[in-house]
Tab-separated table of C-alpha atoms and ligand atoms in Angstrom:
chain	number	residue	atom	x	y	z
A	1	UNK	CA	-86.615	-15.043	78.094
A	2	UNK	CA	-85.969	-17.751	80.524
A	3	UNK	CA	-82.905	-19.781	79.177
A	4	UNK	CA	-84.462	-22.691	80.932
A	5	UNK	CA	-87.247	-22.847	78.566
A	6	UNK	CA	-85.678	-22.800	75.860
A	7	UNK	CA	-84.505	-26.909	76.501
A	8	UNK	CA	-87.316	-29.180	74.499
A	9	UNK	CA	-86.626	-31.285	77.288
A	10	UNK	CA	-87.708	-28.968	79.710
A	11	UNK	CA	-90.743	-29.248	81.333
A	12	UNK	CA	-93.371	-26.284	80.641
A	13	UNK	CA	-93.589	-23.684	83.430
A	14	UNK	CA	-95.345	-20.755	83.938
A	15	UNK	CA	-93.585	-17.056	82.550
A	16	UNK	CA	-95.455	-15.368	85.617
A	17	UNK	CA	-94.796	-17.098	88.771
A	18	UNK	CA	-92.509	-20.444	86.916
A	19	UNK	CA	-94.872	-22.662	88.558
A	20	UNK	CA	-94.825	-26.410	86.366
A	21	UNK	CA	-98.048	-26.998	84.620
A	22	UNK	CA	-99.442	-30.144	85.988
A	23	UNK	CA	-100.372	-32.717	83.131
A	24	UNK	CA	-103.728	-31.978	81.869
A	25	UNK	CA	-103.800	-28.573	83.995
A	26	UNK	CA	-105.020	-25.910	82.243
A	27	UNK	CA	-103.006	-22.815	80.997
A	28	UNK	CA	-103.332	-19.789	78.932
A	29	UNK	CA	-101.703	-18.330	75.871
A	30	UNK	CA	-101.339	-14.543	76.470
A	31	UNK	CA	-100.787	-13.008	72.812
A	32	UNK	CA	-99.888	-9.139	72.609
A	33	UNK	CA	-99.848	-7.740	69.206
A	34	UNK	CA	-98.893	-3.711	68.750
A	35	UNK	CA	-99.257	-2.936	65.138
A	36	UNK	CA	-98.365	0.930	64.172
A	37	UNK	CA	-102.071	2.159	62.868
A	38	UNK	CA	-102.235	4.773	59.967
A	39	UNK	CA	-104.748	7.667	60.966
A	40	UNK	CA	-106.291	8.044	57.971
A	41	UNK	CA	-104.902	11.411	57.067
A	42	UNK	CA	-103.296	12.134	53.679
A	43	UNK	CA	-101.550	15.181	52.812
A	44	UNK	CA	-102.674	17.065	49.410
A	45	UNK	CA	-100.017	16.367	47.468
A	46	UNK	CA	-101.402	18.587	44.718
A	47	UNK	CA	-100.662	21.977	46.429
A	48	UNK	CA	-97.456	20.860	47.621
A	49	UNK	CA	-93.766	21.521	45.561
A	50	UNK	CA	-93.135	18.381	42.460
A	51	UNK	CA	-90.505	16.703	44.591
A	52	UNK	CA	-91.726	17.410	47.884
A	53	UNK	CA	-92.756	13.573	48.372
A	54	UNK	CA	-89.006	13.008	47.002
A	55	UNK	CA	-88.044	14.883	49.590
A	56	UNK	CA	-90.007	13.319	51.925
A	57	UNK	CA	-88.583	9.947	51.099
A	58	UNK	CA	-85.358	10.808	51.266
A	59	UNK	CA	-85.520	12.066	54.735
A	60	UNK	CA	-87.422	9.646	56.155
A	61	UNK	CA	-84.714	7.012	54.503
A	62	UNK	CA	-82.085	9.310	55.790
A	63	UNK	CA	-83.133	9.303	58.984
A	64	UNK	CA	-83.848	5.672	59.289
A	65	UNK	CA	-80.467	4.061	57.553
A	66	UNK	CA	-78.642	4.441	60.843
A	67	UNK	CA	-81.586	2.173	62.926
A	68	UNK	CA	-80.305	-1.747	62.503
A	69	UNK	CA	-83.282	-4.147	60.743
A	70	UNK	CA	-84.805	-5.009	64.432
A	71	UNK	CA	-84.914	-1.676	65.324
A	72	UNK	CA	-87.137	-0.582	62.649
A	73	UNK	CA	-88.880	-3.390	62.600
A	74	UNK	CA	-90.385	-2.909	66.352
A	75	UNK	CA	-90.728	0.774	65.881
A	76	UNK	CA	-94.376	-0.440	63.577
A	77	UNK	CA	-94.406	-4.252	64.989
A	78	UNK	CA	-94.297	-5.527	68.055
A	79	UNK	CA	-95.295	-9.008	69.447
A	80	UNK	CA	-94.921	-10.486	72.519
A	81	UNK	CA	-96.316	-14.127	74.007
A	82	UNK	CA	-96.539	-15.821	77.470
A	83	UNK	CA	-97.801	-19.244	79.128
A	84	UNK	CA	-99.439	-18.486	81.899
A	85	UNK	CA	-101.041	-20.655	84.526
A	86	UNK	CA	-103.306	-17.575	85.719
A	87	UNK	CA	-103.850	-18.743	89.900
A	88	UNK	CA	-107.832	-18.294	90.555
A	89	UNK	CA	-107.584	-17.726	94.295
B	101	ZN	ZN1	-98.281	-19.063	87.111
């Protein structure tokens, strides 16, 4: 992030080539959104050992207590956003 944008005062400029927007210019809002998706497939839980989903859980929770808050929370979430003046040349 551009420390110079993050002034109020500031005037707006471009994250791609840091170009000012001109008053009543037009620019874009580029919004990037990466959501982990679930494929749809569920184990049968009914052939499987009574505490094998205890199991589960505890090794999935053992495996993610050493990953800080942030971490974990861009491993399923990511989101990312840019004002761009997008050049037509
Ligand atoms: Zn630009």
């Amino acid at each position: 992030m551009n420390k110079k944008s993050s002034s109020a005062k500031a005037k707006l400029r471009c994250d791609i080539c840091g170009k000012r927007f001109k008053k009543g210019g037009s620019r874009y809002r580029i919004n990037l959104e990466i959501i982990s998706d679930f494929d749809g497939h569920i184990e049968d839980l009914s052939k499987k050992p009574e505490d094998y989903l205890e199991k589960k859980m505890d090794k999935i929770l053992d495996e993610t207590k050493e990953m800080t808050e942030k971490e974990l929370e861009e491993e399923i979430y990511l989101k990312r956003n840019w004002l761009v003046c997008i050049k037509k040349n």
